[in-house]
Every structure is written in structure tokens, then in C-alpha cells.
Short mmCIF file of C-alpha atoms in Angstrom, two decimals:
data_model
loop_
_atom_site.label_atom_id
_atom_site.label_comp_id
_atom_site.label_asym_id
_atom_site.label_seq_id
_atom_site.Cartn_x
_atom_site.Cartn_y
_atom_site.Cartn_z
CA MET A 1135 117.49 -50.13 -36.64
CA THR A 1136 114.18 -51.95 -36.53
CA SER A 1137 114.49 -55.42 -35.04
CA PHE A 1138 113.35 -58.42 -37.03
CA ASP A 1139 110.87 -60.71 -35.25
CA THR A 1140 110.54 -64.19 -36.73
CA SER A 1141 107.78 -65.42 -34.42
CA PRO A 1142 104.98 -67.40 -36.16
CA THR A 1143 102.33 -65.06 -34.74
CA LEU A 1144 103.98 -61.98 -36.24
CA THR A 1145 104.54 -63.76 -39.54
CA VAL A 1146 100.83 -64.60 -39.80
CA TRP A 1147 99.88 -61.06 -38.78
CA ARG A 1148 102.11 -59.61 -41.47
CA ALA A 1149 100.64 -61.92 -44.09
CA LEU A 1150 97.10 -60.93 -43.15
CA LEU A 1151 98.06 -57.27 -43.16
CA ALA A 1152 99.62 -57.60 -46.60
CA VAL A 1153 96.47 -59.23 -48.00
CA ALA A 1154 94.34 -56.49 -46.44
CA VAL A 1155 96.56 -53.81 -47.97
CA VAL A 1156 96.23 -55.46 -51.38
CA PHE A 1157 92.44 -55.48 -51.20
CA VAL A 1158 92.40 -51.82 -50.18
CA MET A 1159 94.66 -51.00 -53.10
CA LEU A 1160 92.45 -52.91 -55.50
CA ALA A 1161 89.36 -51.18 -54.21
CA THR A 1162 90.86 -47.72 -54.50
CA THR A 1163 93.12 -47.95 -57.55
CA GLY A 1164 92.04 -51.03 -59.51
CA TRP A 1165 94.39 -53.66 -60.90
CA SER A 1166 96.11 -51.27 -63.26
CA ALA A 1167 97.32 -47.85 -62.24
CA VAL A 1168 96.98 -45.19 -64.89
CA ARG A 1169 100.40 -44.48 -66.34
CA ASP A 1170 101.31 -41.54 -68.47
CA GLN A 1171 103.26 -43.44 -71.08
CA GLN A 1172 101.62 -42.13 -74.20
CA ALA A 1173 103.56 -42.25 -77.44
CA ASP A 1174 105.77 -39.22 -77.86
CA GLY A 1175 104.83 -37.75 -81.25
CA PRO A 1176 108.02 -35.72 -81.78
CA ARG A 1177 110.16 -38.69 -80.81
CA GLU A 1178 108.37 -40.97 -83.25
CA LEU A 1179 108.92 -38.44 -86.02
CA ALA A 1180 112.60 -38.19 -85.10
CA LEU A 1181 112.96 -41.98 -85.13
CA ALA A 1182 111.37 -42.17 -88.59
CA ALA A 1183 113.65 -39.44 -89.94
CA TRP A 1184 116.73 -41.08 -88.35
CA ALA A 1185 115.86 -44.41 -90.00
CA ARG A 1186 115.81 -42.73 -93.44
CA ASP A 1187 118.86 -40.53 -92.96
CA ARG A 1188 122.44 -41.11 -94.05
CA ILE A 1189 125.80 -39.56 -93.17
CA ALA A 1190 128.99 -39.77 -95.19
CA GLY A 1191 127.13 -42.10 -97.54
CA HIS A 1192 126.20 -44.58 -94.82
CA SER A 1193 122.90 -45.36 -93.11
CA LEU A 1194 122.54 -44.45 -89.46
CA PRO A 1195 122.56 -47.37 -87.00
CA GLU A 1196 119.39 -48.45 -85.26
CA VAL A 1197 118.96 -46.52 -82.02
CA ASP A 1198 118.45 -49.74 -80.07
CA ALA A 1199 121.67 -51.29 -81.39
CA PRO A 1200 124.13 -52.57 -78.74
CA ALA A 1201 126.15 -49.81 -77.11
CA TYR A 1202 129.44 -51.08 -78.52
CA ARG A 1203 128.09 -50.78 -82.07
CA LEU A 1204 126.87 -47.25 -81.44
CA ALA A 1205 130.23 -46.37 -79.89
CA HIS A 1206 132.00 -47.70 -82.98
CA PHE A 1207 129.66 -45.71 -85.25
CA PHE A 1208 130.37 -42.42 -83.48
CA ALA A 1209 134.10 -43.20 -83.46
CA THR A 1210 134.05 -43.29 -87.27
CA LEU A 1211 132.59 -39.77 -87.52
CA THR A 1212 134.37 -36.46 -87.47
CA SER A 1213 133.65 -34.07 -84.63
CA GLY A 1214 131.60 -31.92 -86.99
CA GLN A 1215 129.51 -34.89 -88.11
CA ARG A 1216 128.83 -35.92 -84.51
CA PHE A 1217 127.66 -32.47 -83.49
CA ALA A 1218 125.59 -32.15 -86.65
CA LEU A 1219 123.71 -35.32 -85.70
CA ALA A 1220 123.27 -34.09 -82.14
CA GLY A 1221 121.82 -30.84 -83.41
CA LYS A 1222 119.49 -32.57 -85.85
CA TYR A 1223 118.38 -35.39 -83.50
CA PRO A 1224 118.98 -34.12 -79.95
CA SER A 1225 116.26 -36.23 -78.34
CA LEU A 1226 117.82 -39.37 -79.82
CA VAL A 1227 121.56 -38.70 -79.52
CA GLY A 1228 121.15 -37.39 -75.97
CA ASN A 1229 119.81 -40.76 -74.85
CA LEU A 1230 121.97 -43.16 -76.84
CA ASP A 1231 123.99 -45.54 -74.68
CA GLY A 1232 127.27 -45.78 -76.56
CA ALA A 1233 127.39 -42.18 -77.75
CA PRO A 1234 130.24 -40.11 -76.25
CA VAL A 1235 129.04 -38.65 -72.97
CA THR A 1236 130.14 -35.11 -73.83
CA LEU A 1237 128.12 -35.36 -77.05
CA ARG A 1238 125.12 -36.52 -75.02
CA TYR A 1239 125.49 -33.53 -72.71
CA HIS A 1240 125.48 -31.23 -75.75
CA ALA A 1241 122.49 -32.96 -77.36
CA ASN A 1242 120.49 -32.78 -74.16
CA ARG A 1243 121.14 -29.04 -73.84
CA VAL A 1244 119.66 -28.64 -77.30
CA ALA A 1245 116.70 -30.86 -76.34
CA LEU A 1246 116.19 -28.92 -73.11
CA ARG A 1247 116.09 -25.60 -74.96
CA GLN A 1248 113.51 -27.03 -77.35
CA ALA A 1249 111.42 -28.44 -74.51
CA ALA A 1250 111.60 -25.13 -72.64
CA ALA A 1251 110.31 -23.27 -75.70
CA VAL A 1252 107.34 -25.66 -75.89
CA GLU A 1253 106.48 -25.20 -72.22
CA LYS A 1254 106.82 -21.41 -72.45
CA VAL A 1255 104.04 -21.41 -75.06
CA ARG A 1256 101.90 -23.85 -73.08
CA ALA A 1257 102.24 -21.78 -69.91
CA HIS A 1258 100.28 -19.00 -71.62
CA ASP A 1259 97.89 -21.16 -73.64
CA GLU A 1260 94.34 -20.13 -72.71
CA LYS A 1261 93.04 -23.42 -74.13
CA LEU A 1262 94.71 -25.22 -71.23
CA SER A 1263 93.15 -25.37 -67.77
CA PRO A 1264 94.74 -23.28 -65.00
CA ASP A 1265 96.26 -26.48 -63.62
CA GLY A 1266 97.63 -27.30 -67.06
CA ARG A 1267 99.25 -23.87 -67.36
CA ASP A 1268 100.67 -24.16 -63.86
CA GLU A 1269 102.22 -27.54 -64.71
CA ALA A 1270 103.70 -26.08 -67.90
CA GLN A 1271 105.20 -23.23 -65.85
CA ALA A 1272 106.68 -25.72 -63.40
CA ARG A 1273 108.19 -27.79 -66.20
CA LEU A 1274 109.58 -24.62 -67.79
CA GLY A 1275 111.24 -23.76 -64.49
CA ARG A 1276 112.74 -27.24 -64.24
CA PHE A 1277 114.12 -27.14 -67.79
CA ARG A 1278 115.64 -23.70 -67.22
CA SER A 1279 117.26 -24.99 -64.05
CA LEU A 1280 118.80 -27.93 -65.90
CA LEU A 1281 120.20 -25.52 -68.49
CA ARG A 1282 121.99 -23.33 -65.93
CA GLY A 1283 125.76 -23.35 -65.81
CA GLU A 1284 127.59 -26.37 -67.16
CA ARG A 1285 125.26 -29.08 -65.87
CA GLN A 1286 125.97 -32.49 -67.40
CA ILE A 1287 122.67 -34.05 -68.41
CA LEU A 1288 123.27 -37.64 -69.49
CA ALA A 1289 119.64 -38.44 -70.32
CA PHE A 1290 116.54 -36.33 -70.88
CA ASP A 1291 113.04 -37.29 -72.00
CA PRO A 1292 110.24 -34.76 -71.42
CA SER A 1293 107.44 -37.06 -72.52
CA GLY A 1294 104.83 -37.97 -69.92
CA LYS A 1295 106.10 -37.02 -66.47
CA GLY A 1296 109.62 -37.16 -67.83
CA ARG A 1297 112.95 -38.84 -67.07
CA ALA A 1298 116.49 -37.58 -66.72
CA ALA A 1299 119.98 -38.35 -65.44
CA GLU A 1300 122.68 -35.92 -64.33
CA VAL A 1301 126.42 -36.49 -63.85
CA PHE A 1302 128.68 -34.95 -61.21
CA GLY A 1303 132.36 -35.29 -62.04
CA ASP A 1304 134.22 -36.52 -65.11
CA LEU A 1305 132.76 -39.81 -66.37
CA ASP A 1306 135.46 -40.21 -69.01
CA ARG A 1307 138.28 -40.12 -66.45
CA ALA A 1308 136.58 -41.65 -63.41
CA ALA A 1309 138.06 -44.77 -61.80
CA ARG A 1310 134.99 -45.15 -59.56
CA VAL A 1311 131.43 -44.31 -60.59
CA SER A 1312 128.49 -44.23 -58.19
CA VAL A 1313 124.89 -44.39 -59.41
CA VAL A 1314 122.02 -43.14 -57.24
CA VAL A 1315 118.79 -45.02 -58.04
CA PRO A 1316 115.77 -43.28 -56.44
CA GLY A 1317 112.32 -44.61 -55.57
CA VAL A 1318 108.63 -43.77 -56.03
CA ASP A 1319 107.37 -40.50 -57.47
CA THR A 1320 110.59 -39.80 -59.33
CA HIS A 1321 110.07 -37.66 -62.42
CA LEU A 1322 111.22 -34.34 -63.88
CA LEU A 1323 109.35 -32.18 -61.37
CA THR A 1324 110.77 -34.11 -58.39
CA LEU A 1325 114.27 -34.46 -59.83
CA GLU A 1326 115.55 -31.69 -57.56
CA ARG A 1327 114.14 -29.65 -54.67
CA SER A 1328 115.02 -26.40 -52.98
CA LYS A 1329 113.53 -27.64 -49.70
CA ARG A 1330 114.57 -31.08 -48.45
CA LYS A 1331 117.28 -30.95 -51.10
CA TYR A 1332 118.89 -34.25 -50.16
CA ALA A 1333 115.64 -36.20 -50.48
CA ALA A 1334 115.62 -35.65 -54.27
CA PRO A 1335 117.83 -37.53 -56.77
CA VAL A 1336 120.02 -34.58 -57.79
CA GLY A 1337 120.59 -33.56 -54.17
CA MET A 1338 121.39 -37.15 -53.22
CA ALA A 1339 123.98 -37.46 -55.98
CA GLU A 1340 125.52 -34.04 -55.36
CA SER A 1341 125.83 -34.83 -51.65
CA LEU A 1342 127.41 -38.22 -52.35
CA TYR A 1343 129.87 -36.68 -54.82
CA GLY A 1344 131.00 -34.14 -52.24
CA ALA A 1345 131.35 -36.83 -49.58
CA GLU A 1346 133.38 -39.07 -51.89
CA ARG A 1347 135.77 -36.25 -52.75
CA SER A 1348 136.24 -35.56 -49.05
CA ALA A 1349 136.70 -39.24 -48.24
CA SER A 1350 139.35 -39.80 -50.91
CA PRO A 1351 140.54 -36.60 -52.68
CA GLY A 1352 142.95 -38.56 -54.84
CA THR A 1353 140.31 -40.88 -56.28
CA ARG A 1354 138.88 -39.96 -59.68
CA THR A 1355 135.18 -40.31 -59.01
CA ALA A 1356 131.87 -39.45 -60.66
CA VAL A 1357 128.29 -39.76 -59.43
CA ILE A 1358 125.14 -40.14 -61.52
CA ALA A 1359 121.69 -39.06 -60.36
CA TRP A 1360 119.83 -41.72 -62.34
CA ALA A 1361 116.15 -40.81 -62.63
CA ASP A 1362 115.94 -42.36 -66.08
CA TYR A 1363 113.24 -44.95 -65.42
CA THR A 1364 109.48 -44.83 -64.91
CA SER A 1365 108.92 -45.12 -61.16
CA PRO A 1366 105.64 -45.89 -59.38
CA ALA A 1367 103.34 -42.96 -58.73
CA GLY A 1368 102.73 -43.04 -55.00
CA LEU A 1369 102.20 -46.15 -52.91
CA GLY A 1370 99.63 -47.82 -55.16
CA MET A 1371 99.69 -51.18 -56.90
CA ASP A 1372 102.72 -50.32 -59.05
CA ALA A 1373 104.76 -49.80 -55.88
CA ALA A 1374 103.76 -53.27 -54.62
CA LEU A 1375 104.53 -55.00 -57.92
CA GLY A 1376 107.77 -55.54 -59.82
CA GLY A 1377 106.81 -54.57 -63.37
CA LEU A 1378 108.26 -51.06 -63.34
CA ALA A 1379 111.33 -52.37 -61.50
CA ALA A 1380 111.90 -54.94 -64.24
CA ASP A 1381 111.72 -52.26 -66.93
CA GLY A 1382 113.98 -50.00 -64.88
CA ALA A 1383 116.50 -52.79 -64.34
CA VAL A 1384 116.95 -53.24 -68.09
CA ARG A 1385 117.57 -49.50 -68.51
CA LEU A 1386 119.94 -49.39 -65.53
CA ASN A 1387 122.09 -52.27 -66.74
CA ALA A 1388 122.22 -50.82 -70.25
CA MET A 1389 123.41 -47.46 -68.92
CA VAL A 1390 126.04 -49.02 -66.64
CA GLY A 1391 127.30 -51.31 -69.38
CA ALA A 1392 127.78 -48.36 -71.73
CA LEU A 1393 129.78 -46.16 -69.32
CA PRO A 1394 133.15 -45.13 -70.77
CA GLY A 1395 136.40 -46.65 -69.62
CA THR A 1396 136.87 -49.44 -67.11
CA SER A 1397 135.62 -47.74 -63.95
CA LYS A 1398 134.26 -49.78 -61.05
CA VAL A 1399 130.59 -48.99 -60.36
CA SER A 1400 128.64 -48.84 -57.10
CA LEU A 1401 124.83 -48.66 -57.07
CA PHE A 1402 123.12 -46.77 -54.24
CA CYS A 1403 119.48 -47.70 -54.29
CA HIS A 1404 116.86 -45.95 -52.17
CA SER A 1405 113.38 -47.29 -51.36
CA TYR A 1406 111.73 -48.68 -54.54
CA GLY A 1407 115.07 -48.06 -56.26
CA SER A 1408 116.37 -51.04 -54.27
CA VAL A 1409 113.73 -53.17 -56.00
CA VAL A 1410 115.13 -52.00 -59.34
CA CYS A 1411 118.66 -52.85 -58.22
CA GLY A 1412 117.59 -56.24 -56.88
CA VAL A 1413 116.02 -57.18 -60.20
CA ALA A 1414 119.03 -55.82 -62.09
CA ALA A 1415 121.61 -57.62 -59.94
CA HIS A 1416 121.85 -60.99 -61.68
CA ARG A 1417 122.43 -59.38 -65.08
CA ALA A 1418 124.47 -56.40 -63.89
CA PRO A 1419 127.73 -55.84 -65.78
CA ASP A 1420 130.82 -57.28 -64.08
CA ARG A 1421 132.06 -53.75 -63.38
CA VAL A 1422 129.37 -53.37 -60.68
CA ALA A 1423 131.37 -53.96 -57.50
CA ASP A 1424 128.83 -52.89 -54.89
CA ILE A 1425 125.06 -52.62 -54.48
CA ALA A 1426 123.95 -50.67 -51.41
CA VAL A 1427 120.28 -50.34 -50.45
CA ALA A 1428 118.72 -47.89 -48.01
CA GLY A 1429 115.15 -47.89 -46.71
CA SER A 1430 114.44 -50.96 -48.81
CA PRO A 1431 111.03 -52.65 -49.13
CA GLY A 1432 112.92 -55.69 -50.45
CA MET A 1433 115.01 -56.68 -53.44
CA ARG A 1434 112.64 -59.36 -54.79
CA ALA A 1435 114.91 -62.03 -53.37
CA ALA A 1436 114.89 -64.24 -50.29
CA SER A 1437 118.60 -63.70 -49.66
CA ALA A 1438 121.66 -61.88 -50.94
CA GLY A 1439 122.83 -65.13 -52.53
CA GLN A 1440 119.62 -65.34 -54.54
CA LEU A 1441 120.55 -62.08 -56.28
CA GLU A 1442 123.16 -64.09 -58.19
CA THR A 1443 125.74 -61.36 -58.45
CA GLY A 1444 129.42 -61.03 -57.66
CA ALA A 1445 128.82 -57.52 -56.31
CA ARG A 1446 129.00 -56.93 -52.56
CA ILE A 1447 125.52 -56.32 -51.11
CA TRP A 1448 125.20 -53.61 -48.44
CA ALA A 1449 122.05 -52.59 -46.57
CA THR A 1450 121.06 -49.92 -44.09
CA ARG A 1451 117.90 -48.56 -42.47
CA ASP A 1452 117.35 -45.80 -39.96
CA GLY A 1453 115.43 -46.76 -36.83
CA ASP A 1454 112.78 -44.09 -37.59
CA ASP A 1455 112.22 -45.21 -41.18
CA TRP A 1456 108.56 -46.20 -41.66
CA ILE A 1457 109.57 -48.80 -44.26
CA GLY A 1458 110.58 -51.00 -41.34
CA ASP A 1459 106.89 -51.45 -40.48
CA VAL A 1460 105.96 -52.62 -43.97
CA PRO A 1461 105.63 -56.44 -44.29
CA HIS A 1462 108.72 -57.70 -46.07
CA MET A 1463 107.26 -60.59 -48.01
CA GLU A 1464 106.13 -61.68 -51.46
CA PHE A 1465 102.91 -63.43 -52.37
CA GLY A 1466 101.71 -63.98 -55.91
CA GLY A 1467 104.06 -61.33 -57.25
CA ILE A 1468 102.87 -58.74 -54.72
CA GLY A 1469 105.53 -57.46 -52.34
CA HIS A 1470 109.28 -57.46 -52.72
CA GLY A 1471 110.55 -60.28 -50.54
CA ALA A 1472 112.82 -60.50 -47.51
CA ASP A 1473 114.13 -57.56 -45.51
CA PRO A 1474 117.71 -56.74 -46.60
CA VAL A 1475 118.61 -55.60 -43.05
CA ASP A 1476 117.53 -58.92 -41.56
CA PRO A 1477 120.87 -60.60 -40.74
CA ALA A 1478 119.51 -63.81 -42.28
CA PHE A 1479 119.35 -62.06 -45.68
CA GLY A 1480 123.13 -61.99 -45.81
CA ALA A 1481 123.84 -58.36 -46.71
CA ARG A 1482 126.60 -56.32 -45.07
CA ILE A 1483 124.60 -54.17 -42.63
CA VAL A 1484 126.00 -50.67 -42.13
CA SER A 1485 125.12 -47.83 -39.80
CA ALA A 1486 122.58 -45.16 -40.76
CA ALA A 1487 123.04 -43.07 -37.60
CA GLY A 1488 121.66 -39.57 -38.05
CA ALA A 1489 119.61 -40.35 -41.15
CA ALA A 1490 116.30 -39.47 -39.42
CA GLY A 1491 113.57 -41.24 -41.37
CA HIS A 1492 112.98 -42.60 -44.83
CA SER A 1493 114.49 -39.79 -46.90
CA GLY A 1494 117.51 -38.70 -44.88
CA TYR A 1495 120.17 -41.18 -45.94
CA PHE A 1496 122.12 -38.70 -48.10
CA GLU A 1497 122.05 -35.82 -45.60
CA PRO A 1498 125.54 -34.43 -44.91
CA GLY A 1499 126.80 -35.43 -41.49
CA THR A 1500 125.02 -38.79 -41.39
CA GLU A 1501 126.85 -42.08 -41.02
CA SER A 1502 124.80 -43.45 -43.92
CA LEU A 1503 126.27 -40.85 -46.29
CA ASP A 1504 129.78 -41.38 -44.92
CA ASN A 1505 129.39 -45.12 -45.42
CA PHE A 1506 128.08 -44.68 -48.96
CA ALA A 1507 131.07 -42.45 -49.77
CA ALA A 1508 133.51 -45.02 -48.37
CA ILE A 1509 131.87 -47.76 -50.43
CA GLY A 1510 131.81 -45.56 -53.52
CA VAL A 1511 135.55 -44.88 -53.45
CA GLY A 1512 136.47 -48.41 -52.36
CA ALA A 1513 137.64 -47.40 -48.86
CA TYR A 1514 135.90 -50.38 -47.30
CA GLY A 1515 137.93 -50.24 -44.10
CA SER A 1516 136.29 -46.90 -43.30
CA VAL A 1517 132.74 -48.29 -43.40
CA SER A 1518 130.94 -48.25 -40.03
CA CYS A 1519 129.02 -51.46 -39.43
CA ALA A 1520 125.62 -51.37 -37.74
CA SER A 1521 125.61 -52.50 -34.13
CA ALA A 1522 123.61 -55.56 -35.19
CA ASP A 1523 126.35 -56.61 -37.61
CA SER A 1524 129.97 -56.19 -36.59
CA ALA A 1525 131.09 -58.29 -39.54
CA CYS A 1526 130.22 -56.03 -42.49
CA HIS A 1527 133.96 -55.94 -43.35
CA SER A 1528 134.17 -59.72 -43.50
CA GLY A 1529 135.95 -61.12 -46.54
CA ILE A 1530 137.05 -57.75 -47.93
CA SER A 1531 140.82 -57.71 -48.36
CA GLY A 1532 142.28 -54.25 -48.73
CA GLU A 1533 140.89 -51.23 -50.53
CA ARG A 1534 140.46 -50.54 -54.22
CA ASN A 1535 140.61 -46.82 -54.79
CA GLY A 1536 141.42 -47.09 -58.48
#
């Protein structure tokens, strides 16, 4: 683990370095990074049709209605009516917090088949550039992959670079739910990888799910690979600012609040994902019991207490993780604040032995993954503290396996 030096000289050096980095970013990228957030034509048409439609003589609810209202609406429908809506409006129903999760899985399979058909045409469109056709082919491959087997896609939006979320396990029956929140450059084409599998959101979640089942076979658990927010593209200005994290935090809290049942939730937040979780913390639903960050550039807070949450805050960083050399500070909205693995921050610091760098925290066989699994199933006594913090178990009485 990287040591934390509080000397005045180093503090000044870090401040100067941060300012220099900002000026380089401004010179190379400008104040505003270009974001591919153009209006999605098909979605707008679907929203307009939904607003005019009726079922069983009643108007359809607004898609941005509170989750409990949407849940009540779907509860009043027959199974046939629900699936009819999912077939007619797959891109809407598949992303509605409050809709039954199994219905969302079905709707997103329909939406994926439609999106795959679009990309199949684009992949052979001579009006597109070779790069454009190659991208269409890559997207087609991704959509076909997501359609294989019985994959449970909780969210899917192909517009722009795309967003998605996948579930491992049974959300309806789970007593403990873990949510993996990834960092920069997360989009549909980076959702999963064949090489460096456990550095991508789906691989992270699949690995954590397996580790949780091994750690506590009797615990009903589910894990969500949550790539359903717009993340920064690379290490430009968006990565140094909190705007995308703020938008992601709203989406994260809405998703967690709409999960079925009364399951306890643990958030596992990697890199910029820890910024999202830090911003989300003070408004996180009460069911969020734990927030664990790995390779964090900061949580936009000076201390764990400043997060204003009842959730336990855990932090870890591998000694070879380059994020440890990034100045952990905030100035004028740039930067993400104090280092969560600084003991003064107040997080429970756990071991990341074996993680090997910035993207290895979910690799099987690492202490970081074993610790995440123990946290996820509530087996807090099995967590291995970092050598710098032998008190990460402090104040936790017993285990809550659910």
C-alpha cells in the first residue's frame, strides 16, 4: 500500500502538480470534452407513443415516475399485458426502475435483438467509413454475446457508446445484493473482455459472484455489473471533474432503491466508480450497508464522516496501483478530495494482496476479491485488514448473512 506523506513540501508539490495537469488538460482537450450524448431518435419516438398509449382503458404512467408507482402499475396488469408492453416498448420497459426484473430481462432481450439487426445492416453499409463498419461489427458482436444463453440484462441502452447492467444470481430471492460500479471508459464495447476478463465490469461481477458463493454457500446472493451510467472517456477533464459522477450517482441510487425485496446492498466501486459512490453516499437508500472502494482517486469528501451515510466505508489499494501517485486533492471542483486509504480519512482499510496494479482487484485468488466477497455476504469477521489498519473490524458486532 502506498504510504501517505503529510509533509508541507509534498503537499505544495502535489498542488503545483495538480495545477500543471489541469493546464495540460485544458490545452489538449479544452474545457468541455466531446460527449456522445445525442438524442436517441428511436427512444424519443417510443416515449411519444408511450405517452399516447393506453392499456385496459388506462393511460400508461410516466416513465420517470417513482419506482413504487411503476411497480404498482405493473402489479395491476395481467402477465399477458405486461409482456405485450415489453414487446411493444422494449427500450422503455427494459430500463424502468420498478418494473419486475424478469420482465426487464425479457424486454432487454427484445431490444438487443432489434439493436443487433440494426448493426448487422450498418456493418455492411458502404456509405459508412471502414472504421464505422468495423465499429458496427464490434457492436453486433457485443449484442450477440449479451443474447447468448440465459443472460440477465437489467438495463440496456445502445445509444451513443451505450450503457448496460447484468445480473448474476436471483435478484428476487437475494438476501444480499452486491453492485459493481466501474470507472473510466466504461461502455458497451468495454463491458466484457476475453483478455484481462476481470478488469471489465461483467468479469468483475462474475468473479465476485463466484467468490461470494464460495464464501457463504447458504447465503442467497446476487451481483450486478452496473455499467448503466456515462463514464469519462479516458483521463481527460471529465475524469478530473464530478459532473458525470453526479449524474451517475442519481442513476445508481434510483436502481438500488428499486431493487425487489428487502435485501441488504453492498457497493463495490472501482477507480472513478468510487467518485460515483462517494457522491451517491449521502442519498443512498438505507438498504446500502457497505460501500467499498478500490483504486480510488477520491470520493469527493475530506473524510468518511463527510459522506453522511450509515453505510460502512471500506477502502483498499494495491501497492503497485498508479492511482496512488495521483494527487488526492480538490481545488475549484477539480480533483476528488482526500485519499480513502489514508488512515485519517476514516475508512476501514482492507488488504489488496495479490491484486497487482490498478485493474486486478477482482482477480480470483487475491485478498481484495476475498475481502469483497466477505463484505458482500456480511461475513465481516473474515475480512483481512491491511497491515496499516488492524482495526477494520472495529465496531462490527457479529455477521449478517441474511
